[in-house]
Short mmCIF file of C-alpha atoms in Angstrom, two decimals:
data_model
loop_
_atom_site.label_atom_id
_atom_site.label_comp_id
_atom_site.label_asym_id
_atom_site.label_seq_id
_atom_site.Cartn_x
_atom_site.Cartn_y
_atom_site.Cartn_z
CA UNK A 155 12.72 9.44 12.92
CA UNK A 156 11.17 7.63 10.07
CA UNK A 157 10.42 4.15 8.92
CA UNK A 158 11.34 2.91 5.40
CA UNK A 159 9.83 -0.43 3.77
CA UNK A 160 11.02 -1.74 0.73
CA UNK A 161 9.00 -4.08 -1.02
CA UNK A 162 9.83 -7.59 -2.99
CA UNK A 163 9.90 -6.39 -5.83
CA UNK A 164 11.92 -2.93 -5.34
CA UNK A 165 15.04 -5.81 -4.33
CA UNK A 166 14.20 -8.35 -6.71
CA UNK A 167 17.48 -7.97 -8.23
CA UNK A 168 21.20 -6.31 -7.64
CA UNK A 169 20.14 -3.21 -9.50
CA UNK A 170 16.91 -2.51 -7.40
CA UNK A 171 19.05 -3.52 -4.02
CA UNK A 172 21.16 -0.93 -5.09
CA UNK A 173 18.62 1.75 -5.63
CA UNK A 174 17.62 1.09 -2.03
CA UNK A 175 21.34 1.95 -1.50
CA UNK A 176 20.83 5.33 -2.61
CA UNK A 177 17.36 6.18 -1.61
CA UNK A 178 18.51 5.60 1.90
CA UNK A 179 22.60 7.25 1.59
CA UNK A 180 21.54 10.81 2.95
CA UNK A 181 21.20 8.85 6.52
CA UNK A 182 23.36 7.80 9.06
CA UNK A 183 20.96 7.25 11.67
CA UNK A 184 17.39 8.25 12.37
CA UNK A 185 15.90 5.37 10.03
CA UNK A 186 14.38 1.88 10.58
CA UNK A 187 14.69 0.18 6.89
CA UNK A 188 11.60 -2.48 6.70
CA UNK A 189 12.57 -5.13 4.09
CA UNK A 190 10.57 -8.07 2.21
CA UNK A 191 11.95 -11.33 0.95
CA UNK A 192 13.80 -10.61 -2.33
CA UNK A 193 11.08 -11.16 -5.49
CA UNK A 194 8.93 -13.98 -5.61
CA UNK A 195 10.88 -15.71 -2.65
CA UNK A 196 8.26 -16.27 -0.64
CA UNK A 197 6.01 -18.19 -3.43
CA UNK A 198 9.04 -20.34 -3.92
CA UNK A 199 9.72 -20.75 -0.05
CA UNK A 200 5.57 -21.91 0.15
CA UNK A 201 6.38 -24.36 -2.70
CA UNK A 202 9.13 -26.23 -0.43
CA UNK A 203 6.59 -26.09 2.63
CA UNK A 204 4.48 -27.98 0.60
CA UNK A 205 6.88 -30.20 -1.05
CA UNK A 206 9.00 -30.40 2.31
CA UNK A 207 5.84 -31.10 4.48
CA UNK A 208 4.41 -33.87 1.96
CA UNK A 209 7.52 -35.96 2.53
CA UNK A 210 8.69 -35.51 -1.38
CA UNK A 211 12.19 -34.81 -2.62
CA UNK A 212 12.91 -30.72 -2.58
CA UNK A 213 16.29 -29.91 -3.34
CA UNK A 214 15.73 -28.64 -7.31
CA UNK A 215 13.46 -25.99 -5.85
CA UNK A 216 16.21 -25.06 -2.98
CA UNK A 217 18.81 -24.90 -4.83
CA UNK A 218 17.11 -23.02 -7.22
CA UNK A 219 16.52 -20.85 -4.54
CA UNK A 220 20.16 -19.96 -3.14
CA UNK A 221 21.14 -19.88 -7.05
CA UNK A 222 18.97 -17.10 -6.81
CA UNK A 223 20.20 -15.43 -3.74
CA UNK A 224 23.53 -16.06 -4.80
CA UNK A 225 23.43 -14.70 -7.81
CA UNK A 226 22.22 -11.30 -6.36
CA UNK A 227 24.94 -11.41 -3.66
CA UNK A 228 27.78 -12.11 -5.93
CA UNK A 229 26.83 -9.00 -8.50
CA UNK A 230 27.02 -6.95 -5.06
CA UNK A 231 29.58 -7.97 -3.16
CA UNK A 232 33.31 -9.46 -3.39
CA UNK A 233 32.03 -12.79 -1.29
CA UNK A 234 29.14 -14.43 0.42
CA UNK A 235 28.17 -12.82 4.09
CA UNK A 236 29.03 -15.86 6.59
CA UNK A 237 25.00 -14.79 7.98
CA UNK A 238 23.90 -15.81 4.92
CA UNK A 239 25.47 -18.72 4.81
CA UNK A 240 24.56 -19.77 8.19
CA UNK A 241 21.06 -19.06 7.20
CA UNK A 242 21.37 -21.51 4.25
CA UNK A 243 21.95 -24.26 6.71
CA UNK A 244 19.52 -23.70 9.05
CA UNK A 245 16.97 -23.21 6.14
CA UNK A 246 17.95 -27.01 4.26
CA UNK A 247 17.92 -28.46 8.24
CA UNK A 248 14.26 -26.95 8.78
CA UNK A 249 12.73 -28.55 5.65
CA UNK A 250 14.80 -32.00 6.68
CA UNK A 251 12.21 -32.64 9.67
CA UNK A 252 8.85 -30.57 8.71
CA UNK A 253 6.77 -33.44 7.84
CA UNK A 254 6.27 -33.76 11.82
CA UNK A 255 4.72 -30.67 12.68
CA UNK A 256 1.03 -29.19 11.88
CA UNK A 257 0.92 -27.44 8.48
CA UNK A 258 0.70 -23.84 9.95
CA UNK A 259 3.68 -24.16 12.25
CA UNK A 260 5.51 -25.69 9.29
CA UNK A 261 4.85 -22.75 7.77
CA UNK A 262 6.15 -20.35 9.74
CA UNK A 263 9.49 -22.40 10.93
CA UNK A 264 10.40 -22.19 7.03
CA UNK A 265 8.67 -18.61 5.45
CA UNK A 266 10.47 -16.58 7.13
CA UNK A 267 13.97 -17.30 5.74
CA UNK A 268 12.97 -15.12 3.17
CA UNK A 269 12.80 -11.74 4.54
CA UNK A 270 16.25 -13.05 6.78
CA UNK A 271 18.08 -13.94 3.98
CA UNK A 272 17.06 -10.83 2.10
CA UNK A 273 18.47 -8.10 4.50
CA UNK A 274 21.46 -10.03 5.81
CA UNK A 275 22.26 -9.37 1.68
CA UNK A 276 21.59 -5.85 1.73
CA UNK A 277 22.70 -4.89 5.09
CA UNK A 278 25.69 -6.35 4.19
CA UNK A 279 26.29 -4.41 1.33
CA UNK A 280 24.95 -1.15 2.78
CA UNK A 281 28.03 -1.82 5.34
CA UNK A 282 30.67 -2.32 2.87
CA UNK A 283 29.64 0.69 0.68
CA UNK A 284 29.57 2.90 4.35
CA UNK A 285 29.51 1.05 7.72
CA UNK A 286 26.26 2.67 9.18
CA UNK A 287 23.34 -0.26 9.25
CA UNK A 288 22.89 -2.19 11.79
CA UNK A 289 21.03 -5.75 11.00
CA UNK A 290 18.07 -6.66 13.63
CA UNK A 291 16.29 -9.75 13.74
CA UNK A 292 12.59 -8.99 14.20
CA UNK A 293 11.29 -12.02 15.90
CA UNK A 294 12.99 -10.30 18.58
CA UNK A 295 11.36 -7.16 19.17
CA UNK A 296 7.76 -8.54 17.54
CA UNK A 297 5.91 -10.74 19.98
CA UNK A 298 2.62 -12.88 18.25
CA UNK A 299 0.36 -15.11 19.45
CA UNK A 300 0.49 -19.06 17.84
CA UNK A 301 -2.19 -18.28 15.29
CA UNK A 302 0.93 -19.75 12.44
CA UNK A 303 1.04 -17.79 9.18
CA UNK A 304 -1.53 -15.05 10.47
CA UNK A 305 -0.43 -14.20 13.76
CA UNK A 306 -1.78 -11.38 15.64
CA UNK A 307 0.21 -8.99 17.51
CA UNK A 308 0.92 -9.00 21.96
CA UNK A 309 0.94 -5.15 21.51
CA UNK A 310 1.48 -4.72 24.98
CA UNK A 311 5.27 -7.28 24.82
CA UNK A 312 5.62 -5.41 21.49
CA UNK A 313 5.70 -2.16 22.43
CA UNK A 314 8.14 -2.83 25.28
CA UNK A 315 10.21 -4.71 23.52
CA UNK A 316 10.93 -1.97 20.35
CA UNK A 317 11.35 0.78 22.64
CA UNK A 318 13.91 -0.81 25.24
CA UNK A 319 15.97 -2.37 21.52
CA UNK A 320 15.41 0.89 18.77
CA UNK A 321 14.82 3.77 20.72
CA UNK A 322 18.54 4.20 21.60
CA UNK A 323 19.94 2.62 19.01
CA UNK A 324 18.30 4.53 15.76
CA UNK A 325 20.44 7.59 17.74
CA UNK A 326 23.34 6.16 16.40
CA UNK A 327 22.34 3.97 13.00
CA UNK A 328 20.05 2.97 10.76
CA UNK A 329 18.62 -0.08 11.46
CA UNK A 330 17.84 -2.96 8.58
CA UNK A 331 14.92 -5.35 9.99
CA UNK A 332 12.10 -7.57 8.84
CA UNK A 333 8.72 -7.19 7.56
CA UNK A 334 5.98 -9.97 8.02
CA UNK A 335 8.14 -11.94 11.06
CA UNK A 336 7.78 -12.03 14.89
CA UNK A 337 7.68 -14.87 17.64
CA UNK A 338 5.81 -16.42 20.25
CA UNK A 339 6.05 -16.68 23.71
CA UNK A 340 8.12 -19.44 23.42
CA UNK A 341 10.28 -18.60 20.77
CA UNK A 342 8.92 -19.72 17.54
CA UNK A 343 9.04 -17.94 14.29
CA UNK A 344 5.64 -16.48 13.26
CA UNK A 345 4.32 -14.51 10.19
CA UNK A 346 2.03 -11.78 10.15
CA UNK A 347 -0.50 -12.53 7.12
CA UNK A 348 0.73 -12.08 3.50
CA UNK A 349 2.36 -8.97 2.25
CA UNK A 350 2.43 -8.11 6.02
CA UNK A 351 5.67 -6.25 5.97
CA UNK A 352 3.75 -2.93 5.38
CA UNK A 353 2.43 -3.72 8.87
CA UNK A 354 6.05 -4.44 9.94
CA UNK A 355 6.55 -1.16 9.33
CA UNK A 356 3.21 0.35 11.01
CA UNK A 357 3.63 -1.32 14.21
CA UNK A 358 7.47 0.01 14.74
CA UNK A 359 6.32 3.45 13.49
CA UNK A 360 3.71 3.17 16.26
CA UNK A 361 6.07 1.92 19.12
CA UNK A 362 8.31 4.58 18.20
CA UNK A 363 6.26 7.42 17.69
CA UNK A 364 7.65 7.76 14.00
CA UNK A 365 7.75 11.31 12.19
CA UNK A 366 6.37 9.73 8.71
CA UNK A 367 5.93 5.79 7.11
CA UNK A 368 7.05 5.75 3.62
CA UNK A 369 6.21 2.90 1.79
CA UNK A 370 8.50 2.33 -1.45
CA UNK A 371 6.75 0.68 -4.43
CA UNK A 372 6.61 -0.02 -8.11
CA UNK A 373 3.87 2.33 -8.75
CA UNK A 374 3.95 6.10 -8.57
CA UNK A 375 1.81 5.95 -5.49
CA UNK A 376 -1.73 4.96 -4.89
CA UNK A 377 -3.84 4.59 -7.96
CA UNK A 378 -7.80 3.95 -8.09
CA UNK A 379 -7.12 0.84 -9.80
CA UNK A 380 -4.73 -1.99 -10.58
CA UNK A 381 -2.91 -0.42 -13.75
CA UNK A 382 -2.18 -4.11 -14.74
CA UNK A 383 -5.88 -4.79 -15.21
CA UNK A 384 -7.33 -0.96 -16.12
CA UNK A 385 -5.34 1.00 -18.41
CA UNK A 386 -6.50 4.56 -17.39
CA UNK A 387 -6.10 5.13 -13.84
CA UNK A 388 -5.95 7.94 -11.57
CA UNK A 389 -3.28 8.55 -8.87
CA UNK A 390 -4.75 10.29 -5.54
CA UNK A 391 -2.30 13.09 -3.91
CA UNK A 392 -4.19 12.91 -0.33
CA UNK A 393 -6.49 10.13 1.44
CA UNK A 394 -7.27 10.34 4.87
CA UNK A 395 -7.03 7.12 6.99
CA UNK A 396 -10.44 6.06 6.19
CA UNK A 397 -10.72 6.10 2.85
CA UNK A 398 -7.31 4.27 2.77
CA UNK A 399 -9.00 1.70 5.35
CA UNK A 400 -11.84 1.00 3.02
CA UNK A 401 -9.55 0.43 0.21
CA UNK A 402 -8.04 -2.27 1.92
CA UNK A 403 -10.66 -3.82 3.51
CA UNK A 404 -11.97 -4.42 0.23
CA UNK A 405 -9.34 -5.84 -1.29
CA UNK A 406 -6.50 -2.71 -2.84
CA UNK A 407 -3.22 -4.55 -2.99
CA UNK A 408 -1.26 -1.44 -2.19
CA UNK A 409 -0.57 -1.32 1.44
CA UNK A 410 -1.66 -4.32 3.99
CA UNK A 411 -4.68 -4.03 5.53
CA UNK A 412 -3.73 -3.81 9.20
CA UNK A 413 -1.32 -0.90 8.30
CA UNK A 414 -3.51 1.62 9.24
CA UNK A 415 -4.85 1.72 12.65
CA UNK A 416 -1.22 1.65 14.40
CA UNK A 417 -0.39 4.57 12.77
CA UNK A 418 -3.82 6.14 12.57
CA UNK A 419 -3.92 5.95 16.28
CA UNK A 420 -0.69 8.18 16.73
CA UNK A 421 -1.77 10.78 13.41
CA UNK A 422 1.72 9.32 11.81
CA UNK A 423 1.30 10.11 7.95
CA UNK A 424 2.17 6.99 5.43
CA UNK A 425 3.41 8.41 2.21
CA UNK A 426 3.88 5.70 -0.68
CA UNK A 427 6.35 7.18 -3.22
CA UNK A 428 8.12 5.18 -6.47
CA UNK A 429 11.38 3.60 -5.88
CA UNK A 430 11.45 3.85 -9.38
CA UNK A 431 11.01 7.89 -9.84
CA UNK A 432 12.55 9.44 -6.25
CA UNK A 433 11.12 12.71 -7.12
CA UNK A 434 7.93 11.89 -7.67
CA UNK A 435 6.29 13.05 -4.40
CA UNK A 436 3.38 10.18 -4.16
CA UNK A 437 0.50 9.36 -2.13
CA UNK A 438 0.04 10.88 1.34
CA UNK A 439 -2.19 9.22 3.83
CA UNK A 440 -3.07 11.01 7.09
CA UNK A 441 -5.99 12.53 8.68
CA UNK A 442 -7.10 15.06 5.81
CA UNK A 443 -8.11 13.41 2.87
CA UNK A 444 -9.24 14.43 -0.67
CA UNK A 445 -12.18 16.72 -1.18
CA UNK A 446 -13.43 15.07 -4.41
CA UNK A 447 -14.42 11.05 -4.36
CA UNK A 448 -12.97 9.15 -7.06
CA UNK A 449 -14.36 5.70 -7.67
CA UNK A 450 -12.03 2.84 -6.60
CA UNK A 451 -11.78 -0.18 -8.65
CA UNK A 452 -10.55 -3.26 -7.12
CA UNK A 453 -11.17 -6.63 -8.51
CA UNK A 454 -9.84 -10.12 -6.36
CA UNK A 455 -9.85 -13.86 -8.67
CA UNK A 456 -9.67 -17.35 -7.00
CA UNK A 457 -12.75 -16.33 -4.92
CA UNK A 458 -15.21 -18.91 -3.34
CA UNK A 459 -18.85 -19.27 -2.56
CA UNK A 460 -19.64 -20.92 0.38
CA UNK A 461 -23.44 -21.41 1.18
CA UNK A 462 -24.61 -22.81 4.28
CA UNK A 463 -28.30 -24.60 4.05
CA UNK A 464 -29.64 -25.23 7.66
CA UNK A 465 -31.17 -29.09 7.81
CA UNK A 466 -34.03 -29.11 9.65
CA UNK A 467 -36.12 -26.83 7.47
CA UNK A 468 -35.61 -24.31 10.21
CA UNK A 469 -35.00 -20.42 9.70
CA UNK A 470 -31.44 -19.19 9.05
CA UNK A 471 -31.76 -17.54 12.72
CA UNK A 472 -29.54 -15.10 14.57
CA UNK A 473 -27.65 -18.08 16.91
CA UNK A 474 -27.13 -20.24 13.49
CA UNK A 475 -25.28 -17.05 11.94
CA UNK A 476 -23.29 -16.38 15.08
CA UNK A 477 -22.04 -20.10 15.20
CA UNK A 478 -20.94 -19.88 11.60
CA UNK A 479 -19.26 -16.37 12.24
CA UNK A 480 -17.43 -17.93 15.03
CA UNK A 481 -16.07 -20.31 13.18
CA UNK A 482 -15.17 -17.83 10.68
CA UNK A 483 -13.37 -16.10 13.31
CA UNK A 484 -11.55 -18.81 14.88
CA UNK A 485 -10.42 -19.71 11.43
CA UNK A 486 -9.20 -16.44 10.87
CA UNK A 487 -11.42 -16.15 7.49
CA UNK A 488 -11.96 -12.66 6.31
CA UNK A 489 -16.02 -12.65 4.50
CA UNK A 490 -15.45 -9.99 1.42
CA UNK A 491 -19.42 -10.60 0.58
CA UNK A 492 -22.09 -12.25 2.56
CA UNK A 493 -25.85 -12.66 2.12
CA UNK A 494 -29.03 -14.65 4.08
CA UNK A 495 -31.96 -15.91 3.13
CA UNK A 496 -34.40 -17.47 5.21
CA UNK A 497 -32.99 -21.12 4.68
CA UNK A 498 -29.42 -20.01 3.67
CA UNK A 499 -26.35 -18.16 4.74
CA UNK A 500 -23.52 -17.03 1.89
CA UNK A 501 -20.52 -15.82 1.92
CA UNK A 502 -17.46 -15.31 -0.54
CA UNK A 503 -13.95 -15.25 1.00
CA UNK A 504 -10.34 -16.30 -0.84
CA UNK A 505 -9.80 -19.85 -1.66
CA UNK A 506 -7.72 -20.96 0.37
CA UNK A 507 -7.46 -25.01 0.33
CA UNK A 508 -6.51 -25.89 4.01
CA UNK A 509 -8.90 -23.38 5.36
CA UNK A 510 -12.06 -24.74 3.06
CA UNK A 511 -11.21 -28.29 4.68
CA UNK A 512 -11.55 -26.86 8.53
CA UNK A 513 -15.07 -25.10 7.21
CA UNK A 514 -16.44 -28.30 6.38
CA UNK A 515 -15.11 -29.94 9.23
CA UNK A 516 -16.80 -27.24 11.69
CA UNK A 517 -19.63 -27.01 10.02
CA UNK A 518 -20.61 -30.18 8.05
CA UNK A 519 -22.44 -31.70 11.24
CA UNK A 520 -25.49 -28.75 11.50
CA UNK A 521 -25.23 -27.02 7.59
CA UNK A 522 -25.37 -28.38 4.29
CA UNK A 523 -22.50 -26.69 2.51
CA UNK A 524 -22.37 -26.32 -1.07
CA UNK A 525 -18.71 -24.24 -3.12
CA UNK A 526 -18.61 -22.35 -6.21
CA UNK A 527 -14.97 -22.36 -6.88
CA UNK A 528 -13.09 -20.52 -9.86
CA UNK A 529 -15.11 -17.02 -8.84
CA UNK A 530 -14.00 -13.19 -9.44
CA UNK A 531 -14.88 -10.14 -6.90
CA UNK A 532 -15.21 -6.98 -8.46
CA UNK A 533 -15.94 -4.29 -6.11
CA UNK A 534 -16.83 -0.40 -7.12
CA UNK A 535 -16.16 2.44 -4.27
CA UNK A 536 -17.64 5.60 -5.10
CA UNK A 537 -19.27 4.52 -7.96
CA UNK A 538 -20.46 6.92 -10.55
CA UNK A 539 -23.06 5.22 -13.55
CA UNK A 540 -20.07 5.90 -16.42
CA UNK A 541 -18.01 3.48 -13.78
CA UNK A 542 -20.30 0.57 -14.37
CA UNK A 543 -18.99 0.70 -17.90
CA UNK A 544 -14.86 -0.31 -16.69
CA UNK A 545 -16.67 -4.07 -15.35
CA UNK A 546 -15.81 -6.85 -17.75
CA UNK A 547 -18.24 -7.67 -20.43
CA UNK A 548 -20.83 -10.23 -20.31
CA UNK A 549 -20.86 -11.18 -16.74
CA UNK A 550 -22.15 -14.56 -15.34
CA UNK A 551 -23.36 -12.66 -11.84
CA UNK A 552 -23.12 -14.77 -8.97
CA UNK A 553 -24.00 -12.18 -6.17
CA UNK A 554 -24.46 -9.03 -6.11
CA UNK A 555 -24.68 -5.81 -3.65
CA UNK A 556 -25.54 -2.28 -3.69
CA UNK A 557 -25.37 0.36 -1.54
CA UNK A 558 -25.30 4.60 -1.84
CA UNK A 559 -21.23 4.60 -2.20
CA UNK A 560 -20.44 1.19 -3.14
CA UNK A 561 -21.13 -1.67 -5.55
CA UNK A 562 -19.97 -5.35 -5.44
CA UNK A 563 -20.39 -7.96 -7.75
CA UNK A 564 -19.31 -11.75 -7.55
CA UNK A 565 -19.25 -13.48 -11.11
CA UNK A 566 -17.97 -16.21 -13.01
CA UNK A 567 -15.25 -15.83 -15.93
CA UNK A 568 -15.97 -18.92 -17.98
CA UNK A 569 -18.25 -21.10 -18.74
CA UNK A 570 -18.19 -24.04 -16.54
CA UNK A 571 -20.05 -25.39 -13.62
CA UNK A 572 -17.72 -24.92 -10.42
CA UNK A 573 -20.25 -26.62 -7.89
CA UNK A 574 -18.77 -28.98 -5.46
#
């Protein structure tokens, strides 16, 4: 059995939905097809939250929206899926009332539409080409907890729940699901963290004891750097779980970064191939990695500084560090660089408005808190000294760290004065 996940952009339009269609034809059954909201849906879907949420008027941006979908739909089949339809209406009723719930849930009770409306599209034209997909809705079989657009997974619910649905049922089709959705407890729609649909795909892999993961992408398969910022780049044949763990923790946009320990756990390999180039044969990930380390170049913008001062002239102590951390945690605020001093804490993590507001809500009271804003993370694994030479030129260094494998630098692009 084997799990499939197709990104945004490998269905951004009727050609690449049908290139799914043929990637997946030599199945019947035996295959769980993970799918993303169609392009940049979800950017547009977080532009009505906003709009929606804010009380302001958001039907241009909708409708541009379903133009969108519609467009797709109509170059692939002879009429609209009733589904989809009904999914329309639900989605314009959701943003009607979301200026009454808390920003997260908001959130969640419109994001997911997305990925929904996305493979009610292609399942439905997978069944009119050859009636063999069946369409499951993943909030479903994926319970969460209520921590709203980064939810964390009830693996023990979870597990039950995909076995007693899929385990008969990919016997007999394939199955067309969600990435990046699940529910609560109580029935509300949850996501699992940006680009989570790679983890989607992990967590049924895991549940279902999976033969192989392949993740589809528009890249030949993993590369040591972002070919959109470095122009030579190297493609790796083998990394073992670790390696591919590191990656991700510090920042590679390839594969999610809570993809790997579901399937690590059961020694189920993740291959990432090209949906582009089928016979290209890709990047495997398993438990034997490469024998020769390459450096890794990954490099993250819209960073912030945050720097906590303590107030009473007292040291930056163990307790103060495990109150901020705490905070950090119940936040939900991944630190990609931190560093103390005696009177300071700092730490660099994404900018992420809401989030920024809780910090200095939790922490105003005992800390002085200063931001840098506007800040780039540029992080070197397995560095060699010719490596040094790929950085950008001229760097305004913010923060820097070195250790025997890896090098990280925070740094400013332009000349201005970001302090807040």
């Amino acid at each position: 059995m084997q799990i499939f996940k197709f990104g945004g952009a490998s269905v951004k339009n009727a050609e690449g939905v049908r290139n799914l269609g043929r990637v997946v034809q030599s199945f019947n059954k035996g295959l769980i097809i993970v799918v993303s909201a169609m392009g940049k849906t979800t950017n547009k879907l977080e532009e009505l939250v906003e709009i929606a949420h804010g009380g302001k008027d958001y039907r241009e941006p909708l409708e541009e929206l379903k133009a969108y979908h519609r467009g797709i739909t109509s170059s692939l089949l002879e009429k609209i899926p009733l589904h989809y339809l009904e999914l329309e209406a639900k989605l314009e009723n959701t943003l009607s009332d979301l200026s009454q719930y808390d920003p997260m849930f908001a959130y969640d009770r419109v994001v997911p539409f997305g990925e929904l409306m996305s493979t009610t599209i292609i399942s439905s034209y997978l069944n009119e080409k050859r009636n063999f997909c069946c369409w499951l809705d993943a909030r479903t079989v994926i319970r969460t907890d209520q921590y709203f657009s980064e939810a964390n997974v009830d693996w023990v619910i979870t597990e039950r729940q995909v076995w007693e649905v899929l385990s008969s049922l990919i016997k007999e089709k394939v199955v067309i699901t969600q990435g990046f959705i699940g529910s609560d407890a109580e029935g509300n729609s949850t996501t699992l963290g940006r680009e989570g649909s790679d983890y989607t795909g992990a967590i049924l892999a895991h549940c279902l004891n999976a033969d192989g993961f392949t993740v589809w992408k528009d890249v030949p398969g993993i590369l040591n750097a972002d070919p959109r910022i470095m122009e030579e780049t190297v493609q790796y044949a083998r990394l073992s779980y670790r390696e591919a763990t590191e990656m991700t923790y510090y920042g590679a946009q390839v594969i999610h970064p809570k993809t790997l320990k579901p399937i690590a756990q059961k020694s189920i390999p993740l291959t990432v191939r090209s949906f582009l180039d089928h016979d290209l044969s890709g990047t495997i990930i398993s438990s034997e990695g490469i024998k020769k380390d390459i450096p890794c170049f990954i490099f993250k913008g819209n960073q912030l500084l945050v720097t906590a001062q303590v107030k009473d002239h007292s040291f930056m102590d163990e307790k103060k560090l495990g109150f901020i951390l705490q905070v950090l945690d119940l936040l939900n605020i991944k630190i990609n660089l931190m560093q103390n001093s005696a009177l300071t804490f700092s730490l660099c993590i994404d900018n992420k408005g809401f989030k920024v507001k809780r910090i200095k809500e939790l922490l105003s009271r005992d800390f002085i808190l200063s931001f840098e804003h506007s800040l780039n993370l540029a992080t070197i694994k397995n560095y060699t000294p010719e490596s040094f030479e790929k950085l950008p030129p001229n760097l305004s260094v913010i923060m820097e760290q070195k250790t025997a494998n890896n090098y990280q630098v925070l740094y400013r692009s332009e000349d201005q004065d970001e302090t807040s």
